[in-house]
mmCIF file of C-alpha atoms in Angstrom:
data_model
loop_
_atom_site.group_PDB
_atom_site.id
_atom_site.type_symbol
_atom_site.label_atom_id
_atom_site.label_comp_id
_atom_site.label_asym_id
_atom_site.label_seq_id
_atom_site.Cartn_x
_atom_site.Cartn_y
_atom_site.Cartn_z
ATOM 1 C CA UNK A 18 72.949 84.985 72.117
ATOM 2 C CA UNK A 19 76.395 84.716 73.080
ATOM 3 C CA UNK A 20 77.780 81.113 73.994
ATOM 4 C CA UNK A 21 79.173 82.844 77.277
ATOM 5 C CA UNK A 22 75.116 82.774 78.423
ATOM 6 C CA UNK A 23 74.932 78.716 78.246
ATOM 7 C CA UNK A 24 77.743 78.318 80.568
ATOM 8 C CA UNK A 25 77.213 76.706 83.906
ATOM 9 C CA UNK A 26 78.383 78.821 86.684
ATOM 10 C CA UNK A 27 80.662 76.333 89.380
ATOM 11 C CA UNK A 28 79.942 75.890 92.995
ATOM 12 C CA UNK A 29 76.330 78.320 92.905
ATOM 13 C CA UNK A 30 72.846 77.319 93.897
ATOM 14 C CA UNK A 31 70.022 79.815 93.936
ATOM 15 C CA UNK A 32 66.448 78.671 95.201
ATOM 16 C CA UNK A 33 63.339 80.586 94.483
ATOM 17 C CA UNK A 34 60.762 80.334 96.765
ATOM 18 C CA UNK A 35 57.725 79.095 95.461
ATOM 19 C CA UNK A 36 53.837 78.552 96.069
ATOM 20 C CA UNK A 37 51.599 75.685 95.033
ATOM 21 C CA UNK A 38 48.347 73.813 96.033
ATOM 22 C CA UNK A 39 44.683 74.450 95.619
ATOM 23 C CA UNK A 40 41.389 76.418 96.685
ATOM 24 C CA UNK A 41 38.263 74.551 96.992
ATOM 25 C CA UNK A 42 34.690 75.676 97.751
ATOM 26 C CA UNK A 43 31.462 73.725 97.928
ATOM 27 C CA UNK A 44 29.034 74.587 95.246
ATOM 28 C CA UNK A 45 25.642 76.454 95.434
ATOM 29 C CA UNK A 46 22.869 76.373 92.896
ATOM 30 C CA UNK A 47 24.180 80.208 92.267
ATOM 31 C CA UNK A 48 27.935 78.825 90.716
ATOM 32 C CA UNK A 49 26.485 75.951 89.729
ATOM 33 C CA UNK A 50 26.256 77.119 85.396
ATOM 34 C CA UNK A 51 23.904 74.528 82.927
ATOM 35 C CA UNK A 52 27.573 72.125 81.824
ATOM 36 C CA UNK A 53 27.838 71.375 85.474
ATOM 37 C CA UNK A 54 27.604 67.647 85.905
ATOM 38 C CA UNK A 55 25.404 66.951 88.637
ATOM 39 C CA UNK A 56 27.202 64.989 90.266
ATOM 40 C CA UNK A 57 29.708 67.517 91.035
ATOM 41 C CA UNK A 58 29.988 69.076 94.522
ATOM 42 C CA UNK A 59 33.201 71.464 94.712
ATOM 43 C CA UNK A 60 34.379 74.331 92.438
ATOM 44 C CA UNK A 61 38.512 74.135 92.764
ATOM 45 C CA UNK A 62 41.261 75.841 91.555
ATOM 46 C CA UNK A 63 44.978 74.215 91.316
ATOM 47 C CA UNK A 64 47.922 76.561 90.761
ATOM 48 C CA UNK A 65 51.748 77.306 91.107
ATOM 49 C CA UNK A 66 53.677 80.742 91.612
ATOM 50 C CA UNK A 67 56.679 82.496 93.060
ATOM 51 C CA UNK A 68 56.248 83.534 96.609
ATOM 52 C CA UNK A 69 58.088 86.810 96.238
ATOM 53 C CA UNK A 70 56.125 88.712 93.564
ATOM 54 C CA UNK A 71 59.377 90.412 92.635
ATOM 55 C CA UNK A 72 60.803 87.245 91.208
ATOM 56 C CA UNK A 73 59.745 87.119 87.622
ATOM 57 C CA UNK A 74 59.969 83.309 86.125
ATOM 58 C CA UNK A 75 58.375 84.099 82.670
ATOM 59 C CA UNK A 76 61.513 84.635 80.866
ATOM 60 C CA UNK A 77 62.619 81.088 82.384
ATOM 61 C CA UNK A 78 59.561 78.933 81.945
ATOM 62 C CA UNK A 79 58.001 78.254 78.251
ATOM 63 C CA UNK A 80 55.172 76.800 79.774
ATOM 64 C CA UNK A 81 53.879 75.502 82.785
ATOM 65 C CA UNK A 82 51.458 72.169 82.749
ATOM 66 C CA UNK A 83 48.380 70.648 85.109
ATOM 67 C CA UNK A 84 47.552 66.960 84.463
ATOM 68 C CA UNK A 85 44.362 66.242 85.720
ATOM 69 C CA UNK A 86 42.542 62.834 86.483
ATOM 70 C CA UNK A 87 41.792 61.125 83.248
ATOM 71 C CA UNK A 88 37.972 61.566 83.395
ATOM 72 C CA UNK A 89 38.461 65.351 83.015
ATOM 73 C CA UNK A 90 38.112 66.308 79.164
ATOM 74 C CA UNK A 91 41.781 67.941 77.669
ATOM 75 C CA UNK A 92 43.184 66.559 80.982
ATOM 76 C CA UNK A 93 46.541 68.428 80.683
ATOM 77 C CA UNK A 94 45.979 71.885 80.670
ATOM 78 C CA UNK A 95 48.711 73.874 79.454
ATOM 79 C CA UNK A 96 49.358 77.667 80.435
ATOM 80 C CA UNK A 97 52.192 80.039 78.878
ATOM 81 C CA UNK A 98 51.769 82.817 80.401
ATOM 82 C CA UNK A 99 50.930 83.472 84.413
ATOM 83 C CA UNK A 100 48.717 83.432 86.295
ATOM 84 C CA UNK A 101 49.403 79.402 86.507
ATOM 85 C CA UNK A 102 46.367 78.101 87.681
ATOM 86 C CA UNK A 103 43.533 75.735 86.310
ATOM 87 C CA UNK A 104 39.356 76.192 87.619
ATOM 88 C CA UNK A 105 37.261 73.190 87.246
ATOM 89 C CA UNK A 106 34.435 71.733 89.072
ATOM 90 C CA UNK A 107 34.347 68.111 90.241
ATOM 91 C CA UNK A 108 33.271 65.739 93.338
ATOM 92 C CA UNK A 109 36.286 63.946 94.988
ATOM 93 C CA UNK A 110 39.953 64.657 95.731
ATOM 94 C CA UNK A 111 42.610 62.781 93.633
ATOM 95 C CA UNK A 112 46.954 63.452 92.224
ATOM 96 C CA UNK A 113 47.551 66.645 90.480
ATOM 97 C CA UNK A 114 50.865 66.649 88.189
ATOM 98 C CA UNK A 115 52.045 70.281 87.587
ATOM 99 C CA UNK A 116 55.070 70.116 85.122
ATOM 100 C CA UNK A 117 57.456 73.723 84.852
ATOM 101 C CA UNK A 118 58.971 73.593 81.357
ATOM 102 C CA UNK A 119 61.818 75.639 80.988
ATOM 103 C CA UNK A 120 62.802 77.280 77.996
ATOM 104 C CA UNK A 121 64.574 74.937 75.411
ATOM 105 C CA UNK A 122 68.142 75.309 73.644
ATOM 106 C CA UNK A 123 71.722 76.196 74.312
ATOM 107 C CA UNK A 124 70.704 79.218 71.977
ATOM 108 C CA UNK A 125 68.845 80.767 75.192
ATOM 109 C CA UNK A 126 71.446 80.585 77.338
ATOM 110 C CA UNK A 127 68.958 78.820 79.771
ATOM 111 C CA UNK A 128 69.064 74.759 79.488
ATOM 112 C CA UNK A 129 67.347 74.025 82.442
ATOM 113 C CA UNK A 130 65.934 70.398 83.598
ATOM 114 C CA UNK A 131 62.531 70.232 83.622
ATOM 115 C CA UNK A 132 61.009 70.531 87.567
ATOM 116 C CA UNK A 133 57.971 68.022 88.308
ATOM 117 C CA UNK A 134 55.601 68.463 91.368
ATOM 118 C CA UNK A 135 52.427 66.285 92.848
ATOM 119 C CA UNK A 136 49.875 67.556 94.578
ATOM 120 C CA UNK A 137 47.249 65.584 96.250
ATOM 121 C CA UNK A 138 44.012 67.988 95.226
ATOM 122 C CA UNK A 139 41.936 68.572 98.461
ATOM 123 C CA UNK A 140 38.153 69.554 98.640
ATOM 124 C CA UNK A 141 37.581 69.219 102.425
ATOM 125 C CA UNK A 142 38.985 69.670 105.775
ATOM 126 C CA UNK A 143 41.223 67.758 107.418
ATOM 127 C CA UNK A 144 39.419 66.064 109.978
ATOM 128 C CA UNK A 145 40.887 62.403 111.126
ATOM 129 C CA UNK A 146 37.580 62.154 113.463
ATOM 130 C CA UNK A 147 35.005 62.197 111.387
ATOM 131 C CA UNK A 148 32.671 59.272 110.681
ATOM 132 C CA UNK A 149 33.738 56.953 107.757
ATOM 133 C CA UNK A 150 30.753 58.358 105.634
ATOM 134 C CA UNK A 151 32.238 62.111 106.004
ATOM 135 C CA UNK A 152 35.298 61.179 105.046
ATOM 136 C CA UNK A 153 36.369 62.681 101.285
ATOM 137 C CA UNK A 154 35.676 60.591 98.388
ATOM 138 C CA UNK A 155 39.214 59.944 96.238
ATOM 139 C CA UNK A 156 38.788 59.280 92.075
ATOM 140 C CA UNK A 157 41.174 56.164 91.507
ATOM 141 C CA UNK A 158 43.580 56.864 89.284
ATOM 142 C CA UNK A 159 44.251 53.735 87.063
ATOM 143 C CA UNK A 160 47.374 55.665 85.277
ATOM 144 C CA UNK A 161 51.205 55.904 87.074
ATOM 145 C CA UNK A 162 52.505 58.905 87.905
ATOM 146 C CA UNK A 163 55.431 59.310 85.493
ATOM 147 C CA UNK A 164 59.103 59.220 87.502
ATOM 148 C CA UNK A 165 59.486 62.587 89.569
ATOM 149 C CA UNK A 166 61.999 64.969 88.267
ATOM 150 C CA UNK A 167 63.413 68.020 89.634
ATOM 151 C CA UNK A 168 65.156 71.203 88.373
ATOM 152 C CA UNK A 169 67.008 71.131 91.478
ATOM 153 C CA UNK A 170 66.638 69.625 94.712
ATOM 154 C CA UNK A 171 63.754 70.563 96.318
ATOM 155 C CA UNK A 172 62.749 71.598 99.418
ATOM 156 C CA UNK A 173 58.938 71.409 100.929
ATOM 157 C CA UNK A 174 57.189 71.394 103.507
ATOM 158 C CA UNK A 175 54.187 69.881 104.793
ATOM 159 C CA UNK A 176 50.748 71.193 103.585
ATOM 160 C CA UNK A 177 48.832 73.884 105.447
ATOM 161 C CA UNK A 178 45.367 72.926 104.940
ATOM 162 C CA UNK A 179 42.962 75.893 106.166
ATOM 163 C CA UNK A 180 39.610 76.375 106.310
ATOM 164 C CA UNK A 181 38.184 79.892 105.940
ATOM 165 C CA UNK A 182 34.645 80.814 107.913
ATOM 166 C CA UNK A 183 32.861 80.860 104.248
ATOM 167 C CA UNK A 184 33.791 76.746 104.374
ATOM 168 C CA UNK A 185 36.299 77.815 101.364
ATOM 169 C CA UNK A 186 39.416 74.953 101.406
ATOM 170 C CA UNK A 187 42.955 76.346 101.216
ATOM 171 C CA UNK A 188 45.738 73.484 100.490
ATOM 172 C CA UNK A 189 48.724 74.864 99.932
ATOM 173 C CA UNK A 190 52.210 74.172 100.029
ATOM 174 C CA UNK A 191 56.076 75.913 100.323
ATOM 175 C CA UNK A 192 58.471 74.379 97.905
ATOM 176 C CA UNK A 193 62.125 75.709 96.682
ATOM 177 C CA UNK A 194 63.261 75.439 93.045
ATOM 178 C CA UNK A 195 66.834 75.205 93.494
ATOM 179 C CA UNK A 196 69.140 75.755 90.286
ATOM 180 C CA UNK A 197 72.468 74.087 90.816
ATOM 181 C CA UNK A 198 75.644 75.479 88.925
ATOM 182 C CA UNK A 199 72.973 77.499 87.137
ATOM 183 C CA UNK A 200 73.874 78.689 83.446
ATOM 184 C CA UNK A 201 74.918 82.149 82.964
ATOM 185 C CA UNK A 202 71.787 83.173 81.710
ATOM 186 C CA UNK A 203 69.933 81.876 84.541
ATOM 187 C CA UNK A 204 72.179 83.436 87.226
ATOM 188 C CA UNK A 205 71.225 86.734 85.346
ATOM 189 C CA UNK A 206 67.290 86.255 84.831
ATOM 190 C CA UNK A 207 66.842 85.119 88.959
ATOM 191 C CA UNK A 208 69.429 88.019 90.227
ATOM 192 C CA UNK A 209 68.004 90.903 88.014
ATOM 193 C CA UNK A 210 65.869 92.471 90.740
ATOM 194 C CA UNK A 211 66.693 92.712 94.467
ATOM 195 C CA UNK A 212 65.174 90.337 96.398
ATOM 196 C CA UNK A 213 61.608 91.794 98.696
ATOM 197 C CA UNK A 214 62.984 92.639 101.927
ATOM 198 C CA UNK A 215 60.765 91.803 105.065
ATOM 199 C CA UNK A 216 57.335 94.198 105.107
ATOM 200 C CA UNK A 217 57.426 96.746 108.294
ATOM 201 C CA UNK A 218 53.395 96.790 108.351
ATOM 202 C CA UNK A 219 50.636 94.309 106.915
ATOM 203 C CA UNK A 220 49.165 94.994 103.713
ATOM 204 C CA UNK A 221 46.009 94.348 104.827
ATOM 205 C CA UNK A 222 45.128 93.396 108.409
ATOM 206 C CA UNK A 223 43.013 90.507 107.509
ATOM 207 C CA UNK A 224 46.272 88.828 106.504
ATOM 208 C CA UNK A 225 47.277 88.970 110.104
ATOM 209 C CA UNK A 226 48.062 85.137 109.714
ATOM 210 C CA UNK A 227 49.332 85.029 106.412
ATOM 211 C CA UNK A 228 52.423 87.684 106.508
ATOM 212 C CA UNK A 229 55.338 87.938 108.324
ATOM 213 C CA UNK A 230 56.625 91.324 109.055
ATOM 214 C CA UNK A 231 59.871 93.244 110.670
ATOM 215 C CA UNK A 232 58.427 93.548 113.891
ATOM 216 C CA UNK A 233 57.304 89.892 114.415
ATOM 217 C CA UNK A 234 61.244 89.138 113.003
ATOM 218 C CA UNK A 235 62.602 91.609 115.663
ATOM 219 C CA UNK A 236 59.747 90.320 118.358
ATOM 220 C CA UNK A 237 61.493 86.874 117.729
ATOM 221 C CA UNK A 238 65.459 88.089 117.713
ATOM 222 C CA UNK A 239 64.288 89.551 121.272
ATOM 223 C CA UNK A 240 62.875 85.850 122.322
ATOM 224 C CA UNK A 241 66.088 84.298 120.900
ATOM 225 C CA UNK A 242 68.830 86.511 122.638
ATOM 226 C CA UNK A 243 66.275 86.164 126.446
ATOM 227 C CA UNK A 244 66.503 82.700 125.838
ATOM 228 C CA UNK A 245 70.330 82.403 124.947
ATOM 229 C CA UNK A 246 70.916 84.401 127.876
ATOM 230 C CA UNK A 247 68.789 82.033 130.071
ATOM 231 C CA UNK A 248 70.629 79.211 128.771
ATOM 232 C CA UNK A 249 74.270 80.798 129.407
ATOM 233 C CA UNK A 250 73.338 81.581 133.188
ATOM 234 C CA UNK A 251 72.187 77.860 133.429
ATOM 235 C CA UNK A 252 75.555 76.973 132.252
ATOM 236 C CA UNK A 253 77.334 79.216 134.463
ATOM 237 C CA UNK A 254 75.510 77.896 137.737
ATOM 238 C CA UNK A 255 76.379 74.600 136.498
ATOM 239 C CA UNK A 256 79.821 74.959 135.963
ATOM 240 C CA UNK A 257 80.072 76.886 139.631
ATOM 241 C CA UNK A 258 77.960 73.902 141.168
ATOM 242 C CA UNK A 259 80.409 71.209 139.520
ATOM 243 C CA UNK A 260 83.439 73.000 141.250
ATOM 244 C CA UNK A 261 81.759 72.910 144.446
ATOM 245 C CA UNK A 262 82.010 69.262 144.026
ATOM 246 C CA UNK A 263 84.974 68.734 143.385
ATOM 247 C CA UNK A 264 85.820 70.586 146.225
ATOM 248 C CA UNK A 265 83.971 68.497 148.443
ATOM 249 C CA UNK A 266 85.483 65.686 146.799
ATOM 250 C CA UNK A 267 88.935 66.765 147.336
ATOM 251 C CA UNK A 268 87.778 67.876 151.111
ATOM 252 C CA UNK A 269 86.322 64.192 151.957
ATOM 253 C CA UNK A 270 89.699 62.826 150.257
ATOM 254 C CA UNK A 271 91.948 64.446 152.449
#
């Protein structure tokens, strides 16, 4: 690998969009298999991933790792290869760390900072009216988080929490790794592919709330340039009202 790879490329940030969070679903005596503890009431499953599926991170990341509470046996999980995602059973919500490693050594041309993320796991609803006993039950955590630490500077956003009709719990939230002054090597791994360009239909139409498409993007551009046009015609009858004013003014001064 030449040397050229490892250098750091000046005054250039690229963010990937990414994906991460958890799906949780109460469990029936049909999931429920003979290791289950009974004491456990939701099957869940934590995971991270690119938004656009054309971005391809496995040539970046050497593995990626889920620390689970401490009562779980093997509590960090470690994946190499996608999908990045961990399925366990358990009975109450508590921290998630999920740890990207990136691939180690000048020699790679890659030399990346580790990027750290917490997520709070979620098994129900959010519901800030129910009665105290419906409210989730959290597994205290007597270990610290380790100091947060970013590949970049990150940029989420709050959690959508949905709940589907089968009482199935989606927690999920929209994050940005952002590589500043990336190396060489990096520039070329996240810019090898073009970028997916807004879909004209839905790929399915029970995703009707999950995609965004070309026609809700021009739909929107329409709203926009109405209301920019409703806001320069304000302006205008301001602007003519004000010089009424002052001719009034300069009337009554006279």
């Amino acid at each position: 690998m030449s040397s050229t790879h490892s250098r750091r490329i000046k005054f250039v940030s690229i963010s990937v969009p990414i994906l991460y969070g958890n799906h949780a679903i109460k469990l029936t005596p049909e999931k429920r298999k003979p290791t289950t503890p009974p004491e456990h009431t939701h099957e869940w499953t934590v995971f991270f991933k690119p938004v656009l599926g054309d971005i391809d991170l496995t040539p970046l990341i050497k593995k990626v790792t889920f620390k689970l509470h401490e009562t779980y046996e093997n509590p960090v999980r470690t994946l190499e290869s996608p999908p990045y995602q961990v399925t366990e059973t358990g009975w109450g919500e508590f921290e998630i760390i999920i740890k990207l490693h990136f691939q180690p050594g000048v020699e790679l041309g890659i030399n990346e900072k580790n990027f750290q993320i917490f997520h709070a796991l979620k098994l129900h609803p959010y519901n800030p009216q129910a009665p105290q006993a419906q409210q989730p039950q959290v597994q205290q955590s007597q270990a610290q988080p380790p100091q947060q630490q970013f590949g970049g500077e990150g940029g989420s956003v709050g959690t959508v929490i949905r709940e589907r009709e089968n009482g199935e719990v989606h927690s999920v939230l929209y994050d940005e790794l952002v590589f500043n002054e990336p190396t060489e090597k990096t520039f070329e791994i996240l810019t090898s592919k073009p970028v997916n360009l807004i879909p004209y239909k839905l790929s399915n139409l029970d995703k009707r709330d999950q995609e965004y498409i070309r026609p809700d993007e021009i739909d929107e551009l329409n709203r926009m340039d109405i209301y920019i046009d409703k806001v320069k015609q304000e302006i205008e009858n301001q602007r003519n009202q004000y010089k009424l004013l002052e001719q009034e003014k300069l009337a009554l001064l006279q």
